[in-house]
Short mmCIF file of C-alpha atoms and ligand atoms in Angstrom, two decimals:
data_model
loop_
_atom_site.label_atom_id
_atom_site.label_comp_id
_atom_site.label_asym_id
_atom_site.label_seq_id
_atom_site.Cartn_x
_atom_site.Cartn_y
_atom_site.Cartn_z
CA UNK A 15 -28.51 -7.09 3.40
CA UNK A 16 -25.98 -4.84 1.44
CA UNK A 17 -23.66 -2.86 2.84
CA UNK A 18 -23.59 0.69 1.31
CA UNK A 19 -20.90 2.55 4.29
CA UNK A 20 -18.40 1.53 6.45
CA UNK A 21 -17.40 2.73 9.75
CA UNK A 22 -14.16 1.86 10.80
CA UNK A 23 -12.88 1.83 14.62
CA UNK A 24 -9.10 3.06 15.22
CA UNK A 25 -6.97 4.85 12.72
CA UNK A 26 -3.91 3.19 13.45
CA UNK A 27 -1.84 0.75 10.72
CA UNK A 28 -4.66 -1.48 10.17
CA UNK A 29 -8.02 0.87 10.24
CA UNK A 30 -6.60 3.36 8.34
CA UNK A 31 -5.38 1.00 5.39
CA UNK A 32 -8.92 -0.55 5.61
CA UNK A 33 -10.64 3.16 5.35
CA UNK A 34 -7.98 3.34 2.27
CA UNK A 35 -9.16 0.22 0.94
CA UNK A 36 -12.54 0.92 1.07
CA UNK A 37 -13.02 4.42 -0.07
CA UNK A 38 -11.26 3.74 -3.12
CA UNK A 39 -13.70 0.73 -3.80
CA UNK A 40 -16.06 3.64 -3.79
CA UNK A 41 -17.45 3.11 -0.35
CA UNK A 42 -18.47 6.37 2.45
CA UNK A 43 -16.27 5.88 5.44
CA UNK A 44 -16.70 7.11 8.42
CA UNK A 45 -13.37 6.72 10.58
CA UNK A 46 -13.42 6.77 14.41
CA UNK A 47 -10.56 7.46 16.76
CA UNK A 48 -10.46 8.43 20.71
CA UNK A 49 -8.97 12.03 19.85
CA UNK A 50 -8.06 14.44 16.47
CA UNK A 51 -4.42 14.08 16.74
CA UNK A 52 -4.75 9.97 16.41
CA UNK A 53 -7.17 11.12 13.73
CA UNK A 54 -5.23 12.78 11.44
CA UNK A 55 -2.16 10.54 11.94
CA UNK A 56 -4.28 8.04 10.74
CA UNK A 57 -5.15 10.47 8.10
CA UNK A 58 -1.33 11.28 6.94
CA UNK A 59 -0.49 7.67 6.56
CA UNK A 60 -3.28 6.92 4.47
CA UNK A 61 -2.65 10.13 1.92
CA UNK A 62 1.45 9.00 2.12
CA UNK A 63 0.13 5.16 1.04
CA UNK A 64 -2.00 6.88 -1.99
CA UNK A 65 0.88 8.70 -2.92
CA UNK A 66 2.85 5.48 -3.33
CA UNK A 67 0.17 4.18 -5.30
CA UNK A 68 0.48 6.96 -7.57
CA UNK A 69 4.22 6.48 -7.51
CA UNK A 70 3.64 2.64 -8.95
CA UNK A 71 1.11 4.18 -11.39
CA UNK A 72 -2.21 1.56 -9.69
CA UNK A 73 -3.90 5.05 -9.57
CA UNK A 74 -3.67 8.67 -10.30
CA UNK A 75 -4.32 12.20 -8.72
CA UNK A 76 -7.59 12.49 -9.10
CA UNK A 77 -8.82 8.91 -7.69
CA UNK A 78 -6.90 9.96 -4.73
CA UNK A 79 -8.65 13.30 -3.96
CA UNK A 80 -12.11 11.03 -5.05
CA UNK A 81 -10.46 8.12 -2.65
CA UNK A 82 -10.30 11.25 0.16
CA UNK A 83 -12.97 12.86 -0.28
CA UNK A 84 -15.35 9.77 0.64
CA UNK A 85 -13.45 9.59 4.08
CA UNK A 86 -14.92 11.59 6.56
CA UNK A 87 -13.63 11.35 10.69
CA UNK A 88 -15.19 11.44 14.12
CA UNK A 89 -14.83 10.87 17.49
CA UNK A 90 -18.29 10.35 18.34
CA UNK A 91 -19.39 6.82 18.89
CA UNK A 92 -23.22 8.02 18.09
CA UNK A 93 -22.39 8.60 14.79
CA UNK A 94 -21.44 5.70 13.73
CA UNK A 95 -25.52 5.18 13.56
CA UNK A 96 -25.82 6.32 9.84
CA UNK A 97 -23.67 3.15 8.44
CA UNK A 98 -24.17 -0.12 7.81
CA UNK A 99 -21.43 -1.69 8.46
CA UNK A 100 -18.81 -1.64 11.38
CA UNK A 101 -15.44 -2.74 11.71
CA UNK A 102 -13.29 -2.57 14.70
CA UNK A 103 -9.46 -2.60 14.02
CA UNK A 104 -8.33 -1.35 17.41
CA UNK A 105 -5.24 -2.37 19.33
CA UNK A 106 -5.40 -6.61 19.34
CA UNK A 107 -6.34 -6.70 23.20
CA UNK A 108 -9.52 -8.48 24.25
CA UNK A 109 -10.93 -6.09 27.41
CA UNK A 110 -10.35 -2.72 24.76
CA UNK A 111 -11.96 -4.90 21.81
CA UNK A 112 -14.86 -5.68 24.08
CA UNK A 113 -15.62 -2.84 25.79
CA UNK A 114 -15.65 -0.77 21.70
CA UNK A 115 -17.90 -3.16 20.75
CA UNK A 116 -19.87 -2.75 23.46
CA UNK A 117 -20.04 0.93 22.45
CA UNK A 118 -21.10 0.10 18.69
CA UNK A 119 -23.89 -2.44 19.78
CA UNK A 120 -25.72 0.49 21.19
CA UNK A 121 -25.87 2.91 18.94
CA UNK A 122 -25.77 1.04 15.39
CA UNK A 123 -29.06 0.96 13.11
CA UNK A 124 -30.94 -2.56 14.38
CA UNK A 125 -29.62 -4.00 10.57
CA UNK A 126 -26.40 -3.05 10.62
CA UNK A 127 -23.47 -5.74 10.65
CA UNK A 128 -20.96 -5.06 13.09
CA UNK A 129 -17.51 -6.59 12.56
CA UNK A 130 -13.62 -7.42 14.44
CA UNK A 131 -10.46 -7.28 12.50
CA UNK A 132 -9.36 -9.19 15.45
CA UNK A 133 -5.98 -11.73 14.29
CA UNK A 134 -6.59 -14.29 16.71
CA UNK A 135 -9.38 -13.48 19.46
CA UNK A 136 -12.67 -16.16 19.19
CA UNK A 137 -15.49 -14.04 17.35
CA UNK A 138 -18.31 -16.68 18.70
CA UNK A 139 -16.72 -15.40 21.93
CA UNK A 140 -16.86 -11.15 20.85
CA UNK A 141 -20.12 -12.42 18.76
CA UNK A 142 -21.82 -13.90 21.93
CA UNK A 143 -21.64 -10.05 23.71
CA UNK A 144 -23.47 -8.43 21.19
CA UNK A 145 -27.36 -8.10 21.11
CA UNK A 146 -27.26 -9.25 17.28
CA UNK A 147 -24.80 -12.34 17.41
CA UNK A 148 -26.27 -13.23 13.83
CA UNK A 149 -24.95 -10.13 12.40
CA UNK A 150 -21.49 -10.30 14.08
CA UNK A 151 -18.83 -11.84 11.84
CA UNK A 152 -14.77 -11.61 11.85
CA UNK A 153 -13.07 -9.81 8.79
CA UNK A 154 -9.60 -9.88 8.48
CA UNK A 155 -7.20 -7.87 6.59
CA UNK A 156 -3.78 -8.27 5.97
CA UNK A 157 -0.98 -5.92 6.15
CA UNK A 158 -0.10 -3.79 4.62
CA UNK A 159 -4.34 -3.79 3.78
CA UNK A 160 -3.86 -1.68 0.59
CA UNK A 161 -1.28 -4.40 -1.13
CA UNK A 162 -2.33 -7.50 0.19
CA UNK A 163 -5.01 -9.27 -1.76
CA UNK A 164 -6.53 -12.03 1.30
CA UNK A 165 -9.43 -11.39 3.09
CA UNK A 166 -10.40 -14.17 5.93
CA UNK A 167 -14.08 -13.77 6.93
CA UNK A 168 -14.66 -15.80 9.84
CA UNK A 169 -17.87 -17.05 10.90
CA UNK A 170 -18.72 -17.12 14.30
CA UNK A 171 -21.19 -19.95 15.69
CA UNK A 172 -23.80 -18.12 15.53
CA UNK A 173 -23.10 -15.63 12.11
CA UNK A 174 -25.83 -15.65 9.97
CA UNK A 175 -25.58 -16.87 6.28
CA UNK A 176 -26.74 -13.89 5.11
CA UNK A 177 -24.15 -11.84 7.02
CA UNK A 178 -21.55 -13.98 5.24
CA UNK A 179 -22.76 -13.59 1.73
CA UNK A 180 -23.04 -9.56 2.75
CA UNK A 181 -19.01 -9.03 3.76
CA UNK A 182 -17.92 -11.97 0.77
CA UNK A 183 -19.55 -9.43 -1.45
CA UNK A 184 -18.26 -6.66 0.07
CA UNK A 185 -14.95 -8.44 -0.10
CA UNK A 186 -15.28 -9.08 -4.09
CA UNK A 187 -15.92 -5.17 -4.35
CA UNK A 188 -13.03 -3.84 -2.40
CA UNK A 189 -10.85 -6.19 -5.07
CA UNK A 190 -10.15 -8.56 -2.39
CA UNK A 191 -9.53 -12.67 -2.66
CA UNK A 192 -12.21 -13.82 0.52
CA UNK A 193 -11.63 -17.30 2.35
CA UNK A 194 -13.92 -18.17 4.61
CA UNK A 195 -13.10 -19.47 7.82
CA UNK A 196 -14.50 -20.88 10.93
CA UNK A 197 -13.60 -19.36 14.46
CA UNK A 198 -10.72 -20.76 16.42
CA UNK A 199 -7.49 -18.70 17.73
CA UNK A 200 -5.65 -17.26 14.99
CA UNK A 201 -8.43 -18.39 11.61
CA UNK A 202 -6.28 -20.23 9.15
CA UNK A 203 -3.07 -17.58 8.12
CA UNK A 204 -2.19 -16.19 11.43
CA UNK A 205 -2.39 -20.12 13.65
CA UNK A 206 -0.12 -21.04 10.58
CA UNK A 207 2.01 -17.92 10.14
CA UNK A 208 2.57 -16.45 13.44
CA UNK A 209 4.35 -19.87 15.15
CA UNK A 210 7.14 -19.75 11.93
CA UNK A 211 7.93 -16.11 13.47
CA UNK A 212 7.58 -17.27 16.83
CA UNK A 213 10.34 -19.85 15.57
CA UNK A 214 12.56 -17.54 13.94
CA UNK A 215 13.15 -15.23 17.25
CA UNK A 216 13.91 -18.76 19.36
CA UNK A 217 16.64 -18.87 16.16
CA UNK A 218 17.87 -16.04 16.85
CA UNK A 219 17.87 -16.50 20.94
CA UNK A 220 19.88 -19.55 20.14
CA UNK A 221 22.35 -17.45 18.48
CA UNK A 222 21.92 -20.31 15.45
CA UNK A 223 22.18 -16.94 12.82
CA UNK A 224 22.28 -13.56 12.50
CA UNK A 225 18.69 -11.81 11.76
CA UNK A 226 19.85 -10.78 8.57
CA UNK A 227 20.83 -14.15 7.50
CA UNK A 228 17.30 -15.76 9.34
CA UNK A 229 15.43 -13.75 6.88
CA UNK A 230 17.50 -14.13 3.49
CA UNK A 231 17.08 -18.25 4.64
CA UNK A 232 13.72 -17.73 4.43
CA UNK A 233 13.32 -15.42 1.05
CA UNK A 234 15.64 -17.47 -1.02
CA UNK A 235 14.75 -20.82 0.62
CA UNK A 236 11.13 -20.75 1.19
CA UNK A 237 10.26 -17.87 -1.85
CA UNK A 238 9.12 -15.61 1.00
CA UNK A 239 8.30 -11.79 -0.07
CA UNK A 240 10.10 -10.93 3.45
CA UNK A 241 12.09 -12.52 5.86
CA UNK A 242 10.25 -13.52 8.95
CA UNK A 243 12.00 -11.18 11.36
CA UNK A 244 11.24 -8.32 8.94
CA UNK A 245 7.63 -9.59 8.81
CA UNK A 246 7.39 -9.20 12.79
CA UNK A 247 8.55 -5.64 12.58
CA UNK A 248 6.27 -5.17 9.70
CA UNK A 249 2.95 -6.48 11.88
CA UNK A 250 4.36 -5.30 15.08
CA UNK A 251 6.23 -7.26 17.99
CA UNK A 252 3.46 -5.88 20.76
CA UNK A 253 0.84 -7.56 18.05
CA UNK A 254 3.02 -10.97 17.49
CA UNK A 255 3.15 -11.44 21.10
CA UNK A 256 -0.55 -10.64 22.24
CA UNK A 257 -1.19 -13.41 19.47
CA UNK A 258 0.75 -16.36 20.48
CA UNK A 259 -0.43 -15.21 24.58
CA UNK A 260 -3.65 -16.52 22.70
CA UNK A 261 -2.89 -19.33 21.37
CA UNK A 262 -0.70 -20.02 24.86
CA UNK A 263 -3.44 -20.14 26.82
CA UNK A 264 -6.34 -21.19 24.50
CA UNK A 265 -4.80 -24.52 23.18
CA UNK A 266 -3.26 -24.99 26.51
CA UNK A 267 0.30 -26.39 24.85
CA UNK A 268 3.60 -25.13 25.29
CA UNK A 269 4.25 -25.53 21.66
CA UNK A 270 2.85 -21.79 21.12
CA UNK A 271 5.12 -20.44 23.97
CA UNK A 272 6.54 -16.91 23.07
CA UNK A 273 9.58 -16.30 22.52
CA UNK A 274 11.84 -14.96 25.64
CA UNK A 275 13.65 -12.79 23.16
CA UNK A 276 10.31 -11.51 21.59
CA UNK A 277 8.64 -10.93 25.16
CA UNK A 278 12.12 -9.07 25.71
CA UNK A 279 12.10 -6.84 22.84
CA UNK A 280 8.12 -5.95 23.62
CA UNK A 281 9.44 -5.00 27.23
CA UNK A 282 12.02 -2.61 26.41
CA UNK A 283 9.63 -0.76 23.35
CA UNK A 284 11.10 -1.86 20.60
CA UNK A 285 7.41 -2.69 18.79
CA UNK A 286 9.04 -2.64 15.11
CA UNK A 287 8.63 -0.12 11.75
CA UNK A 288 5.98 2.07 14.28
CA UNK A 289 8.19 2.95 16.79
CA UNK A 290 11.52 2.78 14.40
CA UNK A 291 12.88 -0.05 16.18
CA UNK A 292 12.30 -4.30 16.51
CA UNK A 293 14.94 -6.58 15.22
CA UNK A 294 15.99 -4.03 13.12
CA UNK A 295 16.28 -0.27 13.64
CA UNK A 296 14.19 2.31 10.87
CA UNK A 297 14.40 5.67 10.20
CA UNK A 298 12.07 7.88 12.28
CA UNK A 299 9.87 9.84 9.41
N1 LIG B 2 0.59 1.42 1.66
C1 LIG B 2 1.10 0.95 2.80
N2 LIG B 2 2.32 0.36 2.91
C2 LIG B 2 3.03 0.25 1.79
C3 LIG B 2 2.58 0.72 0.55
C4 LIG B 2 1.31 1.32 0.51
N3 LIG B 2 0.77 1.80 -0.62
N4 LIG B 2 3.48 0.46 -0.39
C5 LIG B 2 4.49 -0.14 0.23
N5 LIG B 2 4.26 -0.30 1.57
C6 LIG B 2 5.17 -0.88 2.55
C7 LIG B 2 6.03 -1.53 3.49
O1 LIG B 2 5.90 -1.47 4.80
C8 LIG B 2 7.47 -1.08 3.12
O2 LIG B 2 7.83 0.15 3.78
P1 LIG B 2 9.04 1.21 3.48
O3 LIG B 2 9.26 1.38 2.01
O4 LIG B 2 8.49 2.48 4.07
O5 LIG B 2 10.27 0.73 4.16
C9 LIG B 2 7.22 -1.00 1.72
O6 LIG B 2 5.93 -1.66 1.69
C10 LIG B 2 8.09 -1.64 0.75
O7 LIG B 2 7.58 -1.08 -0.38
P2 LIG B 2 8.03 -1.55 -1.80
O8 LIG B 2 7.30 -0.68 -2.76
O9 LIG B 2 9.51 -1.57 -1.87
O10 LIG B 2 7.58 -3.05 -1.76
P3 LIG B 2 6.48 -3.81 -2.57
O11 LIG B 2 5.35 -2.91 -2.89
O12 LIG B 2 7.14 -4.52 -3.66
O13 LIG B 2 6.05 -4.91 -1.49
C11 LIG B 2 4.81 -5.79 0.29
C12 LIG B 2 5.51 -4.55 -0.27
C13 LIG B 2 3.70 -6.27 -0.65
C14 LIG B 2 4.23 -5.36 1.63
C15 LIG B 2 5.86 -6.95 0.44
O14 LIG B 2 6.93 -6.50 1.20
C16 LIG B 2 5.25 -8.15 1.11
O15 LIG B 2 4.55 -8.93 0.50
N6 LIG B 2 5.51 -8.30 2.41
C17 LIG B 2 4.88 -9.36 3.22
C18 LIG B 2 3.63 -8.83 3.79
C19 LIG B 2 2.88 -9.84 4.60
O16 LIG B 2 3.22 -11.01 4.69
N7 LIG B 2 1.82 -9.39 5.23
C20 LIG B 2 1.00 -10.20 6.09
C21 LIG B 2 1.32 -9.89 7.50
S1 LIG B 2 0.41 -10.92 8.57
C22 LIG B 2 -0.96 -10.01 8.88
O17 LIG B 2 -1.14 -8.91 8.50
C23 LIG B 2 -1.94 -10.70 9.71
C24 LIG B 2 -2.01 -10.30 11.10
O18 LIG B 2 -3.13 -10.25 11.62
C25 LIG B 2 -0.82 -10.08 11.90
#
């Protein structure tokens, strides 16, 4: 089992910093998105994040146009037959994650692996849908996916072995750090992670500190890159929430209760860095 091309659902924040990722580990890439326009949004970003890589001389002109040139787009689920691997980063709901899978299981090549980017959804659960549970497996990135060096591959009950040892290796190519996990809400980062920034927003409800000061607490007392507030932006409020709605109602225990004031912010729009406004406001590019 090695996997030779990847086809990557969704070009939003996530699938297009995995298509980024794995073109320039030399991979074909086949990107898939409901329409053009999402397409070559996803497209922009990815050139503007090679650019900055360029900027902090990790690579140079011509390993971007090489980087580019591997990536190729469609809107066609049937394509996605030629790879032989799949990964879905769509938006972190479970009915649109299920029903794209759904889609992939029918048209993939009987030995391809198909895999969820999912943060926090059970991939025995997404796993158990699929005609090939064996050959279903979770792999999660980390944003921003070009910087960030984890990779948590999480086994559902019934993954295969020899699925595993396929993504690890994949994993070790793309210049990523794998840990291997086993499924339950949220893996090992995010059930950690995503309940300190959870925490941070009942801070701020509380009115114990201002965001500002919330998140230089947390850089200069913890040695945190960011502050958690500016993390949330960063990974999107729409995504924090759907993620501790998980672990809400899978653990069954109030400790993992959102946030009224992160619930609020989700209501009005204010998602974070993609729509130029969360705790804090952004420019609009
Ligand atoms: N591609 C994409 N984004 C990039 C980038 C690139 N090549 N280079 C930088 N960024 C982005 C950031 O969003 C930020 O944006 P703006 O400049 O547009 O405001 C920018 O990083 C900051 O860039 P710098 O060059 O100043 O910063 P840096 O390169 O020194 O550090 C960082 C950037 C590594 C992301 C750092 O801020 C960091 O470590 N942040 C924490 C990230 C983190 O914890 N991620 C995990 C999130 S949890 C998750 O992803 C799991 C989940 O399922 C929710």
């Amino acid at each position: 089992m090695t996997i030779t091309s990847i086809g990557i659902i969704g070009a939003g924040t996530m699938g297009n910093g995995i298509a980024q990722v794995a073109a320039s580990a030399g991979y074909d890439v086949l990107l898939l998105d409901v329409n053009d326009a999402a397409l070559e949004k996803g497209l922009a970003a990815l050139s503007n994040s090679l650019d900055r890589l360029i900027k902090k001389e990790v690579m140079n002109v011509e390993q971007k146009s090489q980087t580019l040139a591997r990536i190729k787009t469609t809107t066609h689920y049937a394509d996605l037959a030629q790879v032989s691997l799949v990964i879905e980063a769509a938006t972190e709901n479970q009915a649109i994650k299920e029903s794209i899978l759904q889609q992939v299981d029918q048209v993939v090549s009987k030995d391809a692996i198909i895999a969820s980017n999912t943060s926090s959804i059970s991939i025995t659960h997404l796993g158990s849908r699929n005609s090939r549970p064996e050959r279903f497996i979770g792999i999660h990135f980390f944003n921003p996916p070009p910087l960030m060096a984890l990779i948590e591959v999480i086994m559902g009950k019934q993954t295969s072995p020899e699925t595993l040892k396929a993504v690890l290796a994949m994993a070790t190519r793309m210049g990523k750090e794998p840990i291997t996990v086993q499924s339950s809400p949220g893996f090992v980062v995010n059930r950690i992670l995503l309940p300190m920034i959870n925490e941070a927003f009942f801070v701020l409800h509380e009115g114990i500190a201002s965001p500002e000061d919330i998140d230089t607490g947390m850089k200069l007392g913890c040695n945190h890159p960011i502050g958690p507030l500016a993390l949330a932006d960063l990974i999107g409020l729409d995504t924090c929430l759907a993620i501790m709605e998980v672990y809400h109602k899978e653990f069954k225990d109030d400790k993992y209760r959102p946030s009224p004031y992160l619930i609020d912010l989700v209501a009005k729009g204010h998602l974070g860095r993609k729509t130029g406004r969360g705790v804090y406001a952004y420019d609009k590019k």
